[in-house]
PDB file of C-alpha atoms and ligand atoms in Angstrom:
ATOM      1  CA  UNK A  25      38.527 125.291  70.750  1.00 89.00           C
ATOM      2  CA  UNK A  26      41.199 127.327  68.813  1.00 93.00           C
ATOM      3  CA  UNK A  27      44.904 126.720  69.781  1.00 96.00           C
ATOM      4  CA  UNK A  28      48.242 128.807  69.131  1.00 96.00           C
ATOM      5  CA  UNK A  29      51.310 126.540  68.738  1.00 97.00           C
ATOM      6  CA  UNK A  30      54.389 128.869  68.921  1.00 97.00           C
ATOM      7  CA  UNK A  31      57.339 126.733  67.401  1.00 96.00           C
ATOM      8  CA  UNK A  32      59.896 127.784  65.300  1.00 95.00           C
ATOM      9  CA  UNK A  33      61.345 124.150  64.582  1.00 94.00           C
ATOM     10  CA  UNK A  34      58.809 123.614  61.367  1.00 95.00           C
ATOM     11  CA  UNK A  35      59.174 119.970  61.824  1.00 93.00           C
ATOM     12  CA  UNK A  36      58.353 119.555  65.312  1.00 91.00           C
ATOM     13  CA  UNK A  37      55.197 122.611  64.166  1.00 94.00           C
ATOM     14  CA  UNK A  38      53.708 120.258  61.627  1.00 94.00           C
ATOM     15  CA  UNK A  39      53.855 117.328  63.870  1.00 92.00           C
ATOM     16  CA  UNK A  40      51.760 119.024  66.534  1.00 94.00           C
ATOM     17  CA  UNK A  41      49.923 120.973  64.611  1.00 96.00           C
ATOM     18  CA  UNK A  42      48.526 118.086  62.776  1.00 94.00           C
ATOM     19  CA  UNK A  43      47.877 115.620  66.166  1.00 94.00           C
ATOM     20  CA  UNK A  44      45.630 119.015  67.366  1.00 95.00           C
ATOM     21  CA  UNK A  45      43.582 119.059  64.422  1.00 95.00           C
ATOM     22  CA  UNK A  46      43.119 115.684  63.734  1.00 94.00           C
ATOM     23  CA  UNK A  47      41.865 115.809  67.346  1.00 92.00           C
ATOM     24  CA  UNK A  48      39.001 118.150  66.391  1.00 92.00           C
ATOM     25  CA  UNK A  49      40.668 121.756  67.703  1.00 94.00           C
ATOM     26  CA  UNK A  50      41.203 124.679  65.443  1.00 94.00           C
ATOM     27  CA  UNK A  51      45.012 125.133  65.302  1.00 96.00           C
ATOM     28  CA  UNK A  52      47.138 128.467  64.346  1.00 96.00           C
ATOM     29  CA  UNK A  53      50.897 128.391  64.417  1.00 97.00           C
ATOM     30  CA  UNK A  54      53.530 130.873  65.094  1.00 97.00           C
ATOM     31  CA  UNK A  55      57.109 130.688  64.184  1.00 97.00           C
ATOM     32  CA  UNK A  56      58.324 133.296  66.486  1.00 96.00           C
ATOM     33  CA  UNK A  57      57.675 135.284  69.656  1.00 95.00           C
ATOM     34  CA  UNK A  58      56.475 138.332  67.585  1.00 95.00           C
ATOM     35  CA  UNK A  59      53.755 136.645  65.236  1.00 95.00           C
ATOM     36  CA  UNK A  60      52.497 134.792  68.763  1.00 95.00           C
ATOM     37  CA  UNK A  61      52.175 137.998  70.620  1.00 92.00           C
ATOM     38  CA  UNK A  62      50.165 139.273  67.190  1.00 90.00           C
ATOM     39  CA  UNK A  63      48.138 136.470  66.966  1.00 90.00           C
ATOM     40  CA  UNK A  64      44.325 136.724  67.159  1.00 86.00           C
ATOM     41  CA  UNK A  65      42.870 135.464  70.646  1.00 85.00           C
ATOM     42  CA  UNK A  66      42.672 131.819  70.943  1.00 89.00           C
ATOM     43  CA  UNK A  67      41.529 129.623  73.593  1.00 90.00           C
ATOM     44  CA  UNK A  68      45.076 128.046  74.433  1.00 94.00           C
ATOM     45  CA  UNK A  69      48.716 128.552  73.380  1.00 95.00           C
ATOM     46  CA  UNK A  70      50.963 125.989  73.162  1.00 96.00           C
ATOM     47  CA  UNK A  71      54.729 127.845  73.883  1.00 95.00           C
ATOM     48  CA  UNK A  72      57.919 126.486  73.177  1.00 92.00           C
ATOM     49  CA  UNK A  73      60.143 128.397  75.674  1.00 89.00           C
ATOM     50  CA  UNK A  74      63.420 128.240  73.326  1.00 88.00           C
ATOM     51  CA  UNK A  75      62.029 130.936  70.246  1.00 91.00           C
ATOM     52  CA  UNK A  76      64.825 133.021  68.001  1.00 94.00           C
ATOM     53  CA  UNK A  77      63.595 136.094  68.603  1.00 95.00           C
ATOM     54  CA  UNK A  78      62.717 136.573  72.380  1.00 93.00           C
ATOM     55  CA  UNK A  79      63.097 134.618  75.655  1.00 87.00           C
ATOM     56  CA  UNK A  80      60.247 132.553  75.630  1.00 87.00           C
ATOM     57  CA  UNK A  81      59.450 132.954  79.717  1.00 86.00           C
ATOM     58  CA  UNK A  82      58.956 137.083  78.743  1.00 88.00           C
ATOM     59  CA  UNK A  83      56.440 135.854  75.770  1.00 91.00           C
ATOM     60  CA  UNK A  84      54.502 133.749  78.552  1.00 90.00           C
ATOM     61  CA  UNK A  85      54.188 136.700  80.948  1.00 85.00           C
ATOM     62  CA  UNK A  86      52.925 139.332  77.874  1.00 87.00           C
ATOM     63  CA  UNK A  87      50.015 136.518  76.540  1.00 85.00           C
ATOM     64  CA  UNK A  88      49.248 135.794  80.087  1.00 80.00           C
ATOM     65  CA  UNK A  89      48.871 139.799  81.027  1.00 74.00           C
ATOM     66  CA  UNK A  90      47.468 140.972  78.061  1.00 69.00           C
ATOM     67  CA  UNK A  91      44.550 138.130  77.534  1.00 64.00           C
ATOM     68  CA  UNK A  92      44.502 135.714  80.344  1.00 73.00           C
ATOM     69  CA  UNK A  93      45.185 133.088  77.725  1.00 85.00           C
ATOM     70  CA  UNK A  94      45.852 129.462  79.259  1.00 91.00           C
ATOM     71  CA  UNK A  95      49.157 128.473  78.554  1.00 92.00           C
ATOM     72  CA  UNK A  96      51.136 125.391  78.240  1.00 93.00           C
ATOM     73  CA  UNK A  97      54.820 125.455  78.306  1.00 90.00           C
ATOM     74  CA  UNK A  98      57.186 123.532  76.168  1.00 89.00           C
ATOM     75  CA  UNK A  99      61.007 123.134  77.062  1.00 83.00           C
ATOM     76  CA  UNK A 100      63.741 121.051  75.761  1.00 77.00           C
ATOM     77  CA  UNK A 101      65.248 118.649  78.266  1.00 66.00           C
ATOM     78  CA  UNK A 102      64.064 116.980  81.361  1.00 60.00           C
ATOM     79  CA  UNK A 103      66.542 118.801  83.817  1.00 60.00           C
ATOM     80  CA  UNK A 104      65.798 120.380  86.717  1.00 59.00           C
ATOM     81  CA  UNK A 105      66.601 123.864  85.631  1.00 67.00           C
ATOM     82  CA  UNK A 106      64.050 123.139  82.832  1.00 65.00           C
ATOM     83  CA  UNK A 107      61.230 121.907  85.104  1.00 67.00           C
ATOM     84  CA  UNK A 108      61.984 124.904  87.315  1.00 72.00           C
ATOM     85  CA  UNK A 109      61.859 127.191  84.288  1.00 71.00           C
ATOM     86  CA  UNK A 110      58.546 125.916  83.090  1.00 68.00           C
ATOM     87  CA  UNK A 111      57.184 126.729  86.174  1.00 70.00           C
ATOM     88  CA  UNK A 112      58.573 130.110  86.972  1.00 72.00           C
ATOM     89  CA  UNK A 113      57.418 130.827  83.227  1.00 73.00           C
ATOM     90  CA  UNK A 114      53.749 131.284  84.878  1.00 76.00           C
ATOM     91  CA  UNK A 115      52.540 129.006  82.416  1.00 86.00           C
ATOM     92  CA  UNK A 116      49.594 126.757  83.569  1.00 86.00           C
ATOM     93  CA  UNK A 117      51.518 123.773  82.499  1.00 86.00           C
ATOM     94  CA  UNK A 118      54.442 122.439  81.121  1.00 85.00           C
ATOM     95  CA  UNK A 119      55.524 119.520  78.691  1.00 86.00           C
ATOM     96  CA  UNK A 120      58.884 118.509  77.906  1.00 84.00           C
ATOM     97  CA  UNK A 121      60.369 117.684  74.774  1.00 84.00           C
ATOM     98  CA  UNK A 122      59.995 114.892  74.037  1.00 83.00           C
ATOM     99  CA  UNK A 123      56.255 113.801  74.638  1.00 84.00           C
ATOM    100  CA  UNK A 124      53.798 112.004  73.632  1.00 87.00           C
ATOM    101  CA  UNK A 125      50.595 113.216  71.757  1.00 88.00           C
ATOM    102  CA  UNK A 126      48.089 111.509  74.820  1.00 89.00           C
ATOM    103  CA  UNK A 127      50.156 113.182  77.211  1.00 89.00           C
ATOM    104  CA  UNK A 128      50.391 116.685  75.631  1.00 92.00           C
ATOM    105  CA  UNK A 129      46.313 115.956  74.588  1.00 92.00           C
ATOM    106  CA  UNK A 130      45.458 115.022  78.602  1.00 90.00           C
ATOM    107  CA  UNK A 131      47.495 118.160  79.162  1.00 91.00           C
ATOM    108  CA  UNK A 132      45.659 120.395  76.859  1.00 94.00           C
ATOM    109  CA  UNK A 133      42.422 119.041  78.092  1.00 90.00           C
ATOM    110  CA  UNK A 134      42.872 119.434  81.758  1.00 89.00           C
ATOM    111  CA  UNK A 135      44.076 123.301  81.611  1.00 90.00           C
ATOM    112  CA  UNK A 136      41.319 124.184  79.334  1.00 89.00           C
ATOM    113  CA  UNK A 137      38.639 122.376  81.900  1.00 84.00           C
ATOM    114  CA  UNK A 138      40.829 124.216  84.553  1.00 82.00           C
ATOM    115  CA  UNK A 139      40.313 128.155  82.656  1.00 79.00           C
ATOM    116  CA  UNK A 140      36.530 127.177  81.979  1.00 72.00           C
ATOM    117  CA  UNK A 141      35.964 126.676  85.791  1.00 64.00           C
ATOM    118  CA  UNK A 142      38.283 129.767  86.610  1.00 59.00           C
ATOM    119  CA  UNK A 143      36.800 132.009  88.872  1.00 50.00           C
ATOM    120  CA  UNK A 144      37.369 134.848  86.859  1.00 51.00           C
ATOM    121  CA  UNK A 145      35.279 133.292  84.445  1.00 46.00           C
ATOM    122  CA  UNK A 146      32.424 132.452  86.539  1.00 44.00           C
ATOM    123  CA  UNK A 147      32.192 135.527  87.963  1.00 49.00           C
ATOM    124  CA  UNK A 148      31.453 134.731  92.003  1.00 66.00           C
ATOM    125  CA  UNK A 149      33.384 133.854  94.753  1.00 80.00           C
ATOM    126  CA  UNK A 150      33.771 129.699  94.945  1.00 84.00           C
ATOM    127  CA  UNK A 151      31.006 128.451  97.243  1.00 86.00           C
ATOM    128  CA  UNK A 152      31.851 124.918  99.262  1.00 88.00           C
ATOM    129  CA  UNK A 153      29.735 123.445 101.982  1.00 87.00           C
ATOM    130  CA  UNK A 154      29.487 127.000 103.818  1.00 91.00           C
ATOM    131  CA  UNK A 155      32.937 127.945 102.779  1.00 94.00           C
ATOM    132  CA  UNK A 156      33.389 130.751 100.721  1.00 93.00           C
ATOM    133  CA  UNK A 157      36.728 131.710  98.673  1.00 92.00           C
ATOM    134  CA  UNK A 158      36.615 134.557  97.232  1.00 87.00           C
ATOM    135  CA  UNK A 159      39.785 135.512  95.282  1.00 81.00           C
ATOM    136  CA  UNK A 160      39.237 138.605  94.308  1.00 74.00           C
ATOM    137  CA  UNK A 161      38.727 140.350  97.909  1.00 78.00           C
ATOM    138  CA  UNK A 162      41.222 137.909  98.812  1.00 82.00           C
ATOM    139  CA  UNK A 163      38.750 136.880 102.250  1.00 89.00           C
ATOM    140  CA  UNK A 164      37.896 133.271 103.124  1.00 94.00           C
ATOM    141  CA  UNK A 165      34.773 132.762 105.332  1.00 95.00           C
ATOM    142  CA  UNK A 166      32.951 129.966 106.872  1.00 95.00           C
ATOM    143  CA  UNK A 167      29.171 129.661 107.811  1.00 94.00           C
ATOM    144  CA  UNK A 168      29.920 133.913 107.248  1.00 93.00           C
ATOM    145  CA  UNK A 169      32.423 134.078 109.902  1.00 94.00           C
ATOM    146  CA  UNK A 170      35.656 135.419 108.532  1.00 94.00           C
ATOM    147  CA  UNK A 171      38.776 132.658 108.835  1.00 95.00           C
ATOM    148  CA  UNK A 172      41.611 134.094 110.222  1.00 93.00           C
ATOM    149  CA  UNK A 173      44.537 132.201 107.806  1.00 93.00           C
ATOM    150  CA  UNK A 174      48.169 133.575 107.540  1.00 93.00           C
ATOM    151  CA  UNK A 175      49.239 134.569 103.668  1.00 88.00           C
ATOM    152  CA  UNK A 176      51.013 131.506 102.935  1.00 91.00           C
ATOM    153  CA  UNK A 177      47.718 129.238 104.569  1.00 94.00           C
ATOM    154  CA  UNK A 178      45.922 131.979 101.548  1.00 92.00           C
ATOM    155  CA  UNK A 179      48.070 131.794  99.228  1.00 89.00           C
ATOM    156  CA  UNK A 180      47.982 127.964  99.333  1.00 94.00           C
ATOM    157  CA  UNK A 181      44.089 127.834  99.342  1.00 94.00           C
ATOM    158  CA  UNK A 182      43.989 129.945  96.566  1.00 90.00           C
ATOM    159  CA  UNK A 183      46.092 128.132  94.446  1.00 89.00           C
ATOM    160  CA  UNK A 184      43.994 124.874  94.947  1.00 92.00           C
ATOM    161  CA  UNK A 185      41.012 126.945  93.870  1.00 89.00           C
ATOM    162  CA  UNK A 186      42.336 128.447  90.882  1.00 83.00           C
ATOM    163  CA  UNK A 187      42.703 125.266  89.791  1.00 83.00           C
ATOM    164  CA  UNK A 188      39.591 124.872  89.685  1.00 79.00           C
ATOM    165  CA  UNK A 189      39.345 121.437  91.489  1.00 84.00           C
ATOM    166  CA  UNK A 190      42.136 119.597  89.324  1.00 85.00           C
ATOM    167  CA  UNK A 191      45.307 118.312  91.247  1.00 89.00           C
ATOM    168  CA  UNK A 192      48.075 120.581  91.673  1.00 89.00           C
ATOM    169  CA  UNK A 193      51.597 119.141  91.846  1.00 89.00           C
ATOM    170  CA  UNK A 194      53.401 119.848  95.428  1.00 90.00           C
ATOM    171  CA  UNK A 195      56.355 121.886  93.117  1.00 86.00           C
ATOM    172  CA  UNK A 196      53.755 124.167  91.790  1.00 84.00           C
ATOM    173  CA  UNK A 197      52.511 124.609  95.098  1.00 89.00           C
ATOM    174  CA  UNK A 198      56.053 125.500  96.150  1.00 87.00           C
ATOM    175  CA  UNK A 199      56.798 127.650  93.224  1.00 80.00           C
ATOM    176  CA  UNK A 200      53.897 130.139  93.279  1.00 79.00           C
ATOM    177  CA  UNK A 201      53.650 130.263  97.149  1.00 84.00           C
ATOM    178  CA  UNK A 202      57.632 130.474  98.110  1.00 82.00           C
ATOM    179  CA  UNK A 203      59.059 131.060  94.953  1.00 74.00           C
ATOM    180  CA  UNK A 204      61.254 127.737  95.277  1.00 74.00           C
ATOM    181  CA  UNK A 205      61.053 124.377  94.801  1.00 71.00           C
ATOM    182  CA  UNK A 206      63.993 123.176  97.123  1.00 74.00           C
ATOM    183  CA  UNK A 207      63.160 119.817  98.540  1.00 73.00           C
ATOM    184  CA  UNK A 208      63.758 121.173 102.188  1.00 78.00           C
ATOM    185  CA  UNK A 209      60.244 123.567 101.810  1.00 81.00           C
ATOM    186  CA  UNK A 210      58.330 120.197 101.596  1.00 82.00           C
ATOM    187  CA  UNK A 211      57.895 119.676 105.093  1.00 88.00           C
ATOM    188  CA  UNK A 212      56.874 123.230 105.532  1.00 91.00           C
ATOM    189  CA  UNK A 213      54.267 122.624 103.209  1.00 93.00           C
ATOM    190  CA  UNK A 214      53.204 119.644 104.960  1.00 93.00           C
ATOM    191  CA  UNK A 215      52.998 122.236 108.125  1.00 94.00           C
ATOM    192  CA  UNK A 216      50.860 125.006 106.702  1.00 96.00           C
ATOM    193  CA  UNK A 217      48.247 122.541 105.194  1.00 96.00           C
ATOM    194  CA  UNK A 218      47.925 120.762 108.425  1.00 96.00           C
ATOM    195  CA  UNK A 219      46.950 124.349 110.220  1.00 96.00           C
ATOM    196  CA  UNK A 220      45.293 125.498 107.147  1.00 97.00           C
ATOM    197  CA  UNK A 221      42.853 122.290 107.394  1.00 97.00           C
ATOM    198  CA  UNK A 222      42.669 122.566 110.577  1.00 97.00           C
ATOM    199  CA  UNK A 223      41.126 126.352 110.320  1.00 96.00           C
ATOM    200  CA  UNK A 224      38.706 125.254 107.461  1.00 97.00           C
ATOM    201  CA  UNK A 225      36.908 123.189 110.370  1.00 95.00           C
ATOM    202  CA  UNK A 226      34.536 120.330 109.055  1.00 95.00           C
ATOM    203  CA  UNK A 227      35.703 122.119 105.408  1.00 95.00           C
ATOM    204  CA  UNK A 228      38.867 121.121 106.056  1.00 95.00           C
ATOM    205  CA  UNK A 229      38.687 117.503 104.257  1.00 94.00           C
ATOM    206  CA  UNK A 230      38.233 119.742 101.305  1.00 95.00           C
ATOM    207  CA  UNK A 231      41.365 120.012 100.484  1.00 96.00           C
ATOM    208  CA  UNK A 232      42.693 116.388  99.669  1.00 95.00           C
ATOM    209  CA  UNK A 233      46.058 114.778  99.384  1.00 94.00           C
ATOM    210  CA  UNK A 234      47.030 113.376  95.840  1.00 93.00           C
ATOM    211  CA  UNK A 235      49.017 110.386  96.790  1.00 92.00           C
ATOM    212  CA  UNK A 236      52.816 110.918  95.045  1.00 89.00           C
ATOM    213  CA  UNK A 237      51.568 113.963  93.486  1.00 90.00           C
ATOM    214  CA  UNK A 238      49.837 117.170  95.668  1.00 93.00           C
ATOM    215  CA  UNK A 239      46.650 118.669  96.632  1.00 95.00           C
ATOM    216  CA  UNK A 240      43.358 119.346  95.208  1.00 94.00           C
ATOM    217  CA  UNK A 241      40.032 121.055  96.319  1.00 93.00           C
ATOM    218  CA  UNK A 242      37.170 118.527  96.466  1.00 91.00           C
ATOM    219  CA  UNK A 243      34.602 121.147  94.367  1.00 80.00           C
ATOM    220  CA  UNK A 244      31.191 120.461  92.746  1.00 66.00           C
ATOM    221  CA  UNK A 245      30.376 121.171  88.808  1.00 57.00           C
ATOM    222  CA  UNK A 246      29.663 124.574  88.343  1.00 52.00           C
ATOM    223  CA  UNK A 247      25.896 125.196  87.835  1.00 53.00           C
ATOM    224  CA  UNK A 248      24.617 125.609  84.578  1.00 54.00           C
ATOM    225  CA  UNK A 249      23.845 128.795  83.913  1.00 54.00           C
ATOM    226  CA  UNK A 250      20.005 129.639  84.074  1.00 57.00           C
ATOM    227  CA  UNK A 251      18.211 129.403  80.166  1.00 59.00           C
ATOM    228  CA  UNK A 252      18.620 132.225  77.670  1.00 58.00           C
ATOM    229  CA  UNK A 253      15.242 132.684  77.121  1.00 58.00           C
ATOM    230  CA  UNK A 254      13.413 135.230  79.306  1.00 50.00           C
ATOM    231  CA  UNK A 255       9.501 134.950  81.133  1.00 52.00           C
TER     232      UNK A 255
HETATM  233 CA1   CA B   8      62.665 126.091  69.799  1.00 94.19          CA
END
């Protein structure tokens, strides 16, 4: 697996950038937002947010509109603002400095799992128990029979299955569905999964609470797909 670290502190780049390989993964580094937006594809970039030469949130949009690259944001302090700013970044994740190397690793291994089971990747709508999501007409039926959910009951379903069956933390909820993560939207939260449950019938227990945390979608390992080798 070949990762991009984008850093422009060299000390805090070597540090990294030795933990990844010694870790087995095939590391590049760029000092800057234009040698990370020149870089050669990789599998995952690594982004701190503060760079010299560009506003690190912009850099995240371009890699993740040009490629589709998975990417893991870095930021400085453990504010608010910060958290909020790694995820309105669009980033698939976000670290703050400072971390630990098993934290950043668990990271880096749960968003590349995460982009491996993405549906764009597998090519077909997801398939549960007679429920089928299928992001890219944006329809949701079960047993075949179109369910009728709202946007925001959508926009939270799809969410849970772009990840791809890994939990997804009630503030990214918030953030990509309302655009907020005030404490007050909680509740409504609480509201449209109980309908949106409710309308997935018996499916409904697929979507599970992550005590302290947020949701998931219960979802099977994707089949294998069929041998190479022809009749
Ligand atoms: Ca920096």
């Amino acid at each position: 697996m070949r990762i991009l670290v984008v850093e422009d502190d060299n000390r805090v780049a070597e540090a990294l950038v030795g933990a990844l390989r010694r870790n087995g993964y095939d590391v590049q580094r760029a000092a800057n937002a234009a040698q990370a937006l020149n870089a050669p594809p990789v599998d995952l970039v690594l982004l701190d947010l503060g760079l010299p030469d560009r506003d690190g949130i912009e850099v995240c949009r371009e890699l993740r509109a040009t490629g589709g690259v998975p990417v893991i944001a870095v930021t400085a302090r453990g504010g608010e603002p910060d958290r909020v700013r790694g995820l309105r970044s669009g980033a698939d994740d976000y670290v703050v400095k400072p971390f630990g190397t098993a934290e950043l690793l668990a990271r880096i291994e749960a968003v590349l799992r995460r982009s491996m089971n993405h549906p764009t990747h597998r090519d077909r709508p997801l398939a549960l128990d007679g429920l089928e999501i299928d992001l890219a007409q944006r329809t949701v039926t079960l047993d075949g029979q179109p369910v009728p959910l709202t946007r925001k009951e959508y926009d939270i379903l799809a969410v849970l299955a772009r990840a791809g069956g890994a939990a997804v933390a009630r503030d990214q909820i918030l953030v990509e569905v309302w655009q907020t993560t005030y404490d007050g939207m909680s509740r409504t939260l609480d509201v449209h999964l109980a309908t949106l449950r409710g309308k997935l019938g018996r499916t409904g227990s697929l979507v599970r609470t992550v005590r302290g945390f947020g949701y998931r979608l219960t979802i099977p390992d994707p089949t294998p797909p069929p041998p190479a080798t022809g009749p």
